[in-house]
PDB file of C-alpha atoms in Angstrom:
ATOM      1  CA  UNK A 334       0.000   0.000   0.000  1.00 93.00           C
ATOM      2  CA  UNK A 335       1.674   3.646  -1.059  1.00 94.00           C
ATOM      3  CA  UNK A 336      -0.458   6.250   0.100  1.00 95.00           C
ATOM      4  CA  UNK A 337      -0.867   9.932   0.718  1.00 95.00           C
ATOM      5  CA  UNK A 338      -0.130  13.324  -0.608  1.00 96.00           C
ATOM      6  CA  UNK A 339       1.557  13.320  -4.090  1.00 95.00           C
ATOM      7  CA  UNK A 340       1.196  16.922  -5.066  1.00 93.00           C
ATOM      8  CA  UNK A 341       0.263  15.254  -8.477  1.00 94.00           C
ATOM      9  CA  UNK A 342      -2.413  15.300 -10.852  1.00 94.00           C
ATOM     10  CA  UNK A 343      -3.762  11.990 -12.124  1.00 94.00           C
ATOM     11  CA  UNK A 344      -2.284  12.644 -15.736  1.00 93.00           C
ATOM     12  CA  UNK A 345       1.438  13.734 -13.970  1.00 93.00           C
ATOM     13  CA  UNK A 346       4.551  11.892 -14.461  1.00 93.00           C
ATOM     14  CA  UNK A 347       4.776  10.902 -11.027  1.00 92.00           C
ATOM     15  CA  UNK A 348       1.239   9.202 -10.929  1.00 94.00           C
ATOM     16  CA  UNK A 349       1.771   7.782 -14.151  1.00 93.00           C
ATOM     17  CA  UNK A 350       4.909   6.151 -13.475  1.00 94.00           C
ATOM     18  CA  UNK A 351       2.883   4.251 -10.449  1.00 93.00           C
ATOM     19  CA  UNK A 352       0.078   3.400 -12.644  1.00 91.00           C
ATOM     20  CA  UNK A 353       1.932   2.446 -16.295  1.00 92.00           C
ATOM     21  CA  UNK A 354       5.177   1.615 -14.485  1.00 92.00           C
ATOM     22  CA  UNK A 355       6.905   3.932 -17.376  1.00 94.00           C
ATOM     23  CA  UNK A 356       7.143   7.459 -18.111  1.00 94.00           C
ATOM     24  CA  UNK A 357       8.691   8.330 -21.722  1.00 93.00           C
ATOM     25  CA  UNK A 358      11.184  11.609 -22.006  1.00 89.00           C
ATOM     26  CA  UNK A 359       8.247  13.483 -24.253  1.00 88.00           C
ATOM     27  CA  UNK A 360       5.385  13.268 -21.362  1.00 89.00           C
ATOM     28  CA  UNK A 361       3.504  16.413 -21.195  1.00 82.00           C
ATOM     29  CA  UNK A 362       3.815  17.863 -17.909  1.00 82.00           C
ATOM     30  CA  UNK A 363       6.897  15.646 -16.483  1.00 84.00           C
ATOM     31  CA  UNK A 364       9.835  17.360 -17.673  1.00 80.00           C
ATOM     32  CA  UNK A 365       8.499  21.101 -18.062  1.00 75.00           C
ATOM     33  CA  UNK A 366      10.700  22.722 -15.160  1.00 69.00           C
ATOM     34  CA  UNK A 367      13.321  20.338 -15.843  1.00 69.00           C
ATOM     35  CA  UNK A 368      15.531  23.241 -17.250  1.00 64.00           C
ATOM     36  CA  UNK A 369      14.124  26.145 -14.550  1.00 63.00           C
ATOM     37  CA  UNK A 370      15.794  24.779 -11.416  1.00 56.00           C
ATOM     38  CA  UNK A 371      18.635  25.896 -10.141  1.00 54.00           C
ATOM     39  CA  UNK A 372      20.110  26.549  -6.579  1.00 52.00           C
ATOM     40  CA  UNK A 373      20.782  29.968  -7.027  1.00 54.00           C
ATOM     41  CA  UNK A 374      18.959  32.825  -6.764  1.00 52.00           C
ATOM     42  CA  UNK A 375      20.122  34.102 -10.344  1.00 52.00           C
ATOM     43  CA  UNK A 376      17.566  34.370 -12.643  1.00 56.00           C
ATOM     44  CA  UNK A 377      17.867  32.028 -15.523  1.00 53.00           C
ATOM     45  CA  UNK A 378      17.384  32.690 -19.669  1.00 52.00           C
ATOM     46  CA  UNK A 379      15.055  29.661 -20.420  1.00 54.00           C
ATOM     47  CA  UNK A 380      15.788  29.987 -24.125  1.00 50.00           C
ATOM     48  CA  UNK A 381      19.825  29.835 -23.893  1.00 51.00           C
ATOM     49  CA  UNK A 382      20.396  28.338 -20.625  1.00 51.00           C
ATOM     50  CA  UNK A 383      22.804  31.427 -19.122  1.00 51.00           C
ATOM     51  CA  UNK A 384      22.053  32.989 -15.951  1.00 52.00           C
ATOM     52  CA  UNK A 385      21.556  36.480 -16.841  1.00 54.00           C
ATOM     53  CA  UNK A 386      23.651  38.136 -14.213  1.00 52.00           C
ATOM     54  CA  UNK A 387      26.938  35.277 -15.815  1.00 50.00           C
ATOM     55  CA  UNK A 388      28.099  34.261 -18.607  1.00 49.00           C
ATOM     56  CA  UNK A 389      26.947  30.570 -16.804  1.00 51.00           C
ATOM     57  CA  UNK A 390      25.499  28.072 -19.196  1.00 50.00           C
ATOM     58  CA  UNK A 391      23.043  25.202 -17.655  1.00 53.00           C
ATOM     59  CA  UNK A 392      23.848  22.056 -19.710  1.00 61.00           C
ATOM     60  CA  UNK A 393      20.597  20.486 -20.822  1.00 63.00           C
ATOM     61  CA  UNK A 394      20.405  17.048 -20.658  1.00 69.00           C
ATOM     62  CA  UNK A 395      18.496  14.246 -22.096  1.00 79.00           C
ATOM     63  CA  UNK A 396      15.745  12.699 -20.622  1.00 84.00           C
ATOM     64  CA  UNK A 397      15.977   8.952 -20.258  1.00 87.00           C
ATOM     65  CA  UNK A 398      12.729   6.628 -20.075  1.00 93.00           C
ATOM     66  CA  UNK A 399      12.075   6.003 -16.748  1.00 94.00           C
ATOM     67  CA  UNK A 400      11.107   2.284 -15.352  1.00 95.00           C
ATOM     68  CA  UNK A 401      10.144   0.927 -12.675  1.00 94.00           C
ATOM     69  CA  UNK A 402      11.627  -2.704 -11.862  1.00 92.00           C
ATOM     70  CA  UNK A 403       9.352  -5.693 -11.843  1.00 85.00           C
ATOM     71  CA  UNK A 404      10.298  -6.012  -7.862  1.00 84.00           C
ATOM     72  CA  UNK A 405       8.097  -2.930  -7.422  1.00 87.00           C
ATOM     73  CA  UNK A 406       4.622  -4.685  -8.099  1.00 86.00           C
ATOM     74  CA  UNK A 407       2.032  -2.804 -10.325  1.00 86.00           C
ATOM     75  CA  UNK A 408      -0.501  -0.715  -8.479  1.00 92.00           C
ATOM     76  CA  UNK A 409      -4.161   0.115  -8.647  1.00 93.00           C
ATOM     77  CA  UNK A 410      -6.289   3.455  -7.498  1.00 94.00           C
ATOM     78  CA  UNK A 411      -7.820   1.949  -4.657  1.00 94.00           C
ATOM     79  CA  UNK A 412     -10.577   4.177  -4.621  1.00 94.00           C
ATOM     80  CA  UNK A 413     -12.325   4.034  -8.112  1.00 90.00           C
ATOM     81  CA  UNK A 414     -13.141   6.375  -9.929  1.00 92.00           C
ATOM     82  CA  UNK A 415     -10.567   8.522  -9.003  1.00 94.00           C
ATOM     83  CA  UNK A 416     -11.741  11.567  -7.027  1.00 95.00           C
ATOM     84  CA  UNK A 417     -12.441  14.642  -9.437  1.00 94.00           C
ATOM     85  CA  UNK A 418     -10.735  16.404  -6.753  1.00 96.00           C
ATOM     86  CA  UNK A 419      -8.784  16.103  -3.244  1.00 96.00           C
ATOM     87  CA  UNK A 420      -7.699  19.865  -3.009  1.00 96.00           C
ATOM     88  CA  UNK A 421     -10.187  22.808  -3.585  1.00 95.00           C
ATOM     89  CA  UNK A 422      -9.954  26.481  -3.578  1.00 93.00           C
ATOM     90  CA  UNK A 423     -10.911  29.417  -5.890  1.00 91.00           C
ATOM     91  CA  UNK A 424      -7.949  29.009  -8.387  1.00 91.00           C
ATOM     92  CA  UNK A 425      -7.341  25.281  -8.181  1.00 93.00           C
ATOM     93  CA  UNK A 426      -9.230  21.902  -7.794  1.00 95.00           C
ATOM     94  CA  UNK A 427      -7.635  18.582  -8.674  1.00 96.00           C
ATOM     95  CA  UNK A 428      -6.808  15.107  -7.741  1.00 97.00           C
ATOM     96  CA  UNK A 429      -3.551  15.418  -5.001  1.00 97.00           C
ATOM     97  CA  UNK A 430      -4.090  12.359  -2.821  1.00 97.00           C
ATOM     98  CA  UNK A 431      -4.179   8.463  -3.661  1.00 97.00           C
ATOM     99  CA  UNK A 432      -3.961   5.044  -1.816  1.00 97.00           C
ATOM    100  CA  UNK A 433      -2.231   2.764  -3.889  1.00 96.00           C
ATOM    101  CA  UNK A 434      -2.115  -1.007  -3.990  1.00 95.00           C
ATOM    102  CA  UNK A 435      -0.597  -3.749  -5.470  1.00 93.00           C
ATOM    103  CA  UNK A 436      -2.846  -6.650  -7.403  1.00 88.00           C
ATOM    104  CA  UNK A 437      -2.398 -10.416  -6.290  1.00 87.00           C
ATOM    105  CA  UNK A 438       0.374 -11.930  -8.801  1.00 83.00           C
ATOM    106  CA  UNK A 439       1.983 -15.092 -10.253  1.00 82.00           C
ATOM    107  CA  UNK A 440       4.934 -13.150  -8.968  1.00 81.00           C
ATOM    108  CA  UNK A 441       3.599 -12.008  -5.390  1.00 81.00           C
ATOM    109  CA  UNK A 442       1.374 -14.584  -4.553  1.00 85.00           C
ATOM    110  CA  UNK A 443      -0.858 -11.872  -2.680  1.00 89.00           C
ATOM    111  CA  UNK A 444      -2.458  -8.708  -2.951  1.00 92.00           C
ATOM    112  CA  UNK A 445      -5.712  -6.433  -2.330  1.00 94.00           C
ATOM    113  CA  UNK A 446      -8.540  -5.762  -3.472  1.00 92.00           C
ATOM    114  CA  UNK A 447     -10.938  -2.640  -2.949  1.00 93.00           C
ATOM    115  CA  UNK A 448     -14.075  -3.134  -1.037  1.00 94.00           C
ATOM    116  CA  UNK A 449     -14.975   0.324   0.068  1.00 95.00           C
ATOM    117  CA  UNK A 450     -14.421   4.149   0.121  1.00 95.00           C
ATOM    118  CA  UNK A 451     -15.929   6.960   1.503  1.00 94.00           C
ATOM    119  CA  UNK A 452     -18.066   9.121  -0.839  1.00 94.00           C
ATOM    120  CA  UNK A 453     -16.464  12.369  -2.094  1.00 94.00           C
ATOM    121  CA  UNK A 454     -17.742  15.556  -1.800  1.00 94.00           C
ATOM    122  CA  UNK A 455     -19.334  16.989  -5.414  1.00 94.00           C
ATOM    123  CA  UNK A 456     -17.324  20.090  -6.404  1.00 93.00           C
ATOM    124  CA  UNK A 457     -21.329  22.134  -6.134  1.00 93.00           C
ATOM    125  CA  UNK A 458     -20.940  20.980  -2.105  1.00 92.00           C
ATOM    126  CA  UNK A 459     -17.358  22.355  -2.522  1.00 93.00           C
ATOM    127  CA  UNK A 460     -18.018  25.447  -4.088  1.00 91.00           C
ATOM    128  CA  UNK A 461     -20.855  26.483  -1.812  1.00 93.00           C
ATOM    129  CA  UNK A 462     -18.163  26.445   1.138  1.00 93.00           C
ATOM    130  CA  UNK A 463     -16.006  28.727  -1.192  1.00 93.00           C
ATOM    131  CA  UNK A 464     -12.679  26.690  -0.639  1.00 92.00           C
ATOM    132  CA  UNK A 465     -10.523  23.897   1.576  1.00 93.00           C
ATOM    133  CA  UNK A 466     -10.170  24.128   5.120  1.00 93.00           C
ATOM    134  CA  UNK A 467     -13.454  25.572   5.726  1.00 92.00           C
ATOM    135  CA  UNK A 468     -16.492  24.300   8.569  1.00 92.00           C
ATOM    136  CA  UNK A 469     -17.114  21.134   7.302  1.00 92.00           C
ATOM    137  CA  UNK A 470     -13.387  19.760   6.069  1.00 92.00           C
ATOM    138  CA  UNK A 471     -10.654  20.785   8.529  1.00 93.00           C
ATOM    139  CA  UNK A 472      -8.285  20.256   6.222  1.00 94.00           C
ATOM    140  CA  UNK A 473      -6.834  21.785   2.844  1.00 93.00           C
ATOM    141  CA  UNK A 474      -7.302  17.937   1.217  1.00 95.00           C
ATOM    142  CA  UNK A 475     -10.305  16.042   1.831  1.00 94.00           C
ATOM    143  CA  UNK A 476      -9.582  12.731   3.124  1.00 93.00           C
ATOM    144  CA  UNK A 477      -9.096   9.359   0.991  1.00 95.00           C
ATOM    145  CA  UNK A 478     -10.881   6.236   2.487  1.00 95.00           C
ATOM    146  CA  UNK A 479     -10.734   3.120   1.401  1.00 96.00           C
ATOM    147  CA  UNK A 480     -11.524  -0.358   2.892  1.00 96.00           C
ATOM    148  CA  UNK A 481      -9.265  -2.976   1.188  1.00 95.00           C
ATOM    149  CA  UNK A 482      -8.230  -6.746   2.132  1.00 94.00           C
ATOM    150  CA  UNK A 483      -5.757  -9.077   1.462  1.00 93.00           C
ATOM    151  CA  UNK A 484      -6.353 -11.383  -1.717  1.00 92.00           C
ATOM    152  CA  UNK A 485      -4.331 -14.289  -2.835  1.00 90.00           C
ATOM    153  CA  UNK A 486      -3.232 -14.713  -6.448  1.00 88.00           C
ATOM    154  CA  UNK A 487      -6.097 -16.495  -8.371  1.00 83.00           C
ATOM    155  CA  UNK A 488      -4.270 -19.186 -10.859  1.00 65.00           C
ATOM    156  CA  UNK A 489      -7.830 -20.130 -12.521  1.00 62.00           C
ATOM    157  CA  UNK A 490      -8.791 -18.172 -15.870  1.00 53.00           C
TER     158      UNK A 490
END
Protein backbone atom coordinates (compact mmCIF):
# COMPACT_ATOMS: atom_id res chain seq x y z
CA UNK A 1 0.00 0.00 0.00
CA UNK A 2 1.67 3.65 -1.06
CA UNK A 3 -0.46 6.25 0.10
CA UNK A 4 -0.87 9.93 0.72
CA UNK A 5 -0.13 13.32 -0.61
CA UNK A 6 1.56 13.32 -4.09
CA UNK A 7 1.20 16.92 -5.07
CA UNK A 8 0.26 15.25 -8.48
CA UNK A 9 -2.41 15.30 -10.85
CA UNK A 10 -3.76 11.99 -12.12
CA UNK A 11 -2.28 12.64 -15.74
CA UNK A 12 1.44 13.73 -13.97
CA UNK A 13 4.55 11.89 -14.46
CA UNK A 14 4.78 10.90 -11.03
CA UNK A 15 1.24 9.20 -10.93
CA UNK A 16 1.77 7.78 -14.15
CA UNK A 17 4.91 6.15 -13.48
CA UNK A 18 2.88 4.25 -10.45
CA UNK A 19 0.08 3.40 -12.64
CA UNK A 20 1.93 2.45 -16.30
CA UNK A 21 5.18 1.61 -14.48
CA UNK A 22 6.91 3.93 -17.38
CA UNK A 23 7.14 7.46 -18.11
CA UNK A 24 8.69 8.33 -21.72
CA UNK A 25 11.18 11.61 -22.01
CA UNK A 26 8.25 13.48 -24.25
CA UNK A 27 5.38 13.27 -21.36
CA UNK A 28 3.50 16.41 -21.19
CA UNK A 29 3.81 17.86 -17.91
CA UNK A 30 6.90 15.65 -16.48
CA UNK A 31 9.83 17.36 -17.67
CA UNK A 32 8.50 21.10 -18.06
CA UNK A 33 10.70 22.72 -15.16
CA UNK A 34 13.32 20.34 -15.84
CA UNK A 35 15.53 23.24 -17.25
CA UNK A 36 14.12 26.14 -14.55
CA UNK A 37 15.79 24.78 -11.42
CA UNK A 38 18.64 25.90 -10.14
CA UNK A 39 20.11 26.55 -6.58
CA UNK A 40 20.78 29.97 -7.03
CA UNK A 41 18.96 32.83 -6.76
CA UNK A 42 20.12 34.10 -10.34
CA UNK A 43 17.57 34.37 -12.64
CA UNK A 44 17.87 32.03 -15.52
CA UNK A 45 17.38 32.69 -19.67
CA UNK A 46 15.05 29.66 -20.42
CA UNK A 47 15.79 29.99 -24.12
CA UNK A 48 19.82 29.83 -23.89
CA UNK A 49 20.40 28.34 -20.62
CA UNK A 50 22.80 31.43 -19.12
CA UNK A 51 22.05 32.99 -15.95
CA UNK A 52 21.56 36.48 -16.84
CA UNK A 53 23.65 38.14 -14.21
CA UNK A 54 26.94 35.28 -15.81
CA UNK A 55 28.10 34.26 -18.61
CA UNK A 56 26.95 30.57 -16.80
CA UNK A 57 25.50 28.07 -19.20
CA UNK A 58 23.04 25.20 -17.66
CA UNK A 59 23.85 22.06 -19.71
CA UNK A 60 20.60 20.49 -20.82
CA UNK A 61 20.41 17.05 -20.66
CA UNK A 62 18.50 14.25 -22.10
CA UNK A 63 15.75 12.70 -20.62
CA UNK A 64 15.98 8.95 -20.26
CA UNK A 65 12.73 6.63 -20.08
CA UNK A 66 12.07 6.00 -16.75
CA UNK A 67 11.11 2.28 -15.35
CA UNK A 68 10.14 0.93 -12.67
CA UNK A 69 11.63 -2.70 -11.86
CA UNK A 70 9.35 -5.69 -11.84
CA UNK A 71 10.30 -6.01 -7.86
CA UNK A 72 8.10 -2.93 -7.42
CA UNK A 73 4.62 -4.68 -8.10
CA UNK A 74 2.03 -2.80 -10.33
CA UNK A 75 -0.50 -0.72 -8.48
CA UNK A 76 -4.16 0.12 -8.65
CA UNK A 77 -6.29 3.45 -7.50
CA UNK A 78 -7.82 1.95 -4.66
CA UNK A 79 -10.58 4.18 -4.62
CA UNK A 80 -12.32 4.03 -8.11
CA UNK A 81 -13.14 6.37 -9.93
CA UNK A 82 -10.57 8.52 -9.00
CA UNK A 83 -11.74 11.57 -7.03
CA UNK A 84 -12.44 14.64 -9.44
CA UNK A 85 -10.73 16.40 -6.75
CA UNK A 86 -8.78 16.10 -3.24
CA UNK A 87 -7.70 19.86 -3.01
CA UNK A 88 -10.19 22.81 -3.59
CA UNK A 89 -9.95 26.48 -3.58
CA UNK A 90 -10.91 29.42 -5.89
CA UNK A 91 -7.95 29.01 -8.39
CA UNK A 92 -7.34 25.28 -8.18
CA UNK A 93 -9.23 21.90 -7.79
CA UNK A 94 -7.64 18.58 -8.67
CA UNK A 95 -6.81 15.11 -7.74
CA UNK A 96 -3.55 15.42 -5.00
CA UNK A 97 -4.09 12.36 -2.82
CA UNK A 98 -4.18 8.46 -3.66
CA UNK A 99 -3.96 5.04 -1.82
CA UNK A 100 -2.23 2.76 -3.89
CA UNK A 101 -2.11 -1.01 -3.99
CA UNK A 102 -0.60 -3.75 -5.47
CA UNK A 103 -2.85 -6.65 -7.40
CA UNK A 104 -2.40 -10.42 -6.29
CA UNK A 105 0.37 -11.93 -8.80
CA UNK A 106 1.98 -15.09 -10.25
CA UNK A 107 4.93 -13.15 -8.97
CA UNK A 108 3.60 -12.01 -5.39
CA UNK A 109 1.37 -14.58 -4.55
CA UNK A 110 -0.86 -11.87 -2.68
CA UNK A 111 -2.46 -8.71 -2.95
CA UNK A 112 -5.71 -6.43 -2.33
CA UNK A 113 -8.54 -5.76 -3.47
CA UNK A 114 -10.94 -2.64 -2.95
CA UNK A 115 -14.08 -3.13 -1.04
CA UNK A 116 -14.97 0.32 0.07
CA UNK A 117 -14.42 4.15 0.12
CA UNK A 118 -15.93 6.96 1.50
CA UNK A 119 -18.07 9.12 -0.84
CA UNK A 120 -16.46 12.37 -2.09
CA UNK A 121 -17.74 15.56 -1.80
CA UNK A 122 -19.33 16.99 -5.41
CA UNK A 123 -17.32 20.09 -6.40
CA UNK A 124 -21.33 22.13 -6.13
CA UNK A 125 -20.94 20.98 -2.11
CA UNK A 126 -17.36 22.35 -2.52
CA UNK A 127 -18.02 25.45 -4.09
CA UNK A 128 -20.85 26.48 -1.81
CA UNK A 129 -18.16 26.45 1.14
CA UNK A 130 -16.01 28.73 -1.19
CA UNK A 131 -12.68 26.69 -0.64
CA UNK A 132 -10.52 23.90 1.58
CA UNK A 133 -10.17 24.13 5.12
CA UNK A 134 -13.45 25.57 5.73
CA UNK A 135 -16.49 24.30 8.57
CA UNK A 136 -17.11 21.13 7.30
CA UNK A 137 -13.39 19.76 6.07
CA UNK A 138 -10.65 20.78 8.53
CA UNK A 139 -8.28 20.26 6.22
CA UNK A 140 -6.83 21.79 2.84
CA UNK A 141 -7.30 17.94 1.22
CA UNK A 142 -10.30 16.04 1.83
CA UNK A 143 -9.58 12.73 3.12
CA UNK A 144 -9.10 9.36 0.99
CA UNK A 145 -10.88 6.24 2.49
CA UNK A 146 -10.73 3.12 1.40
CA UNK A 147 -11.52 -0.36 2.89
CA UNK A 148 -9.26 -2.98 1.19
CA UNK A 149 -8.23 -6.75 2.13
CA UNK A 150 -5.76 -9.08 1.46
CA UNK A 151 -6.35 -11.38 -1.72
CA UNK A 152 -4.33 -14.29 -2.83
CA UNK A 153 -3.23 -14.71 -6.45
CA UNK A 154 -6.10 -16.50 -8.37
CA UNK A 155 -4.27 -19.19 -10.86
CA UNK A 156 -7.83 -20.13 -12.52
CA UNK A 157 -8.79 -18.17 -15.87
Amino acid sequence: ILCGDFNSDPLSGAVQLLFTRTVFPDHDTCWKNLFRFYWEKDELNEVTGVRKDTDQIIEKVNVPTLHLPDEFQPLFCAVDPIPSFTNFTPGFSDTLDYVFASEPTALSKWGFQPESSAPMPSRSDMAKLVAMPNEKFPSDHVSVLVDICWKPFDQKP
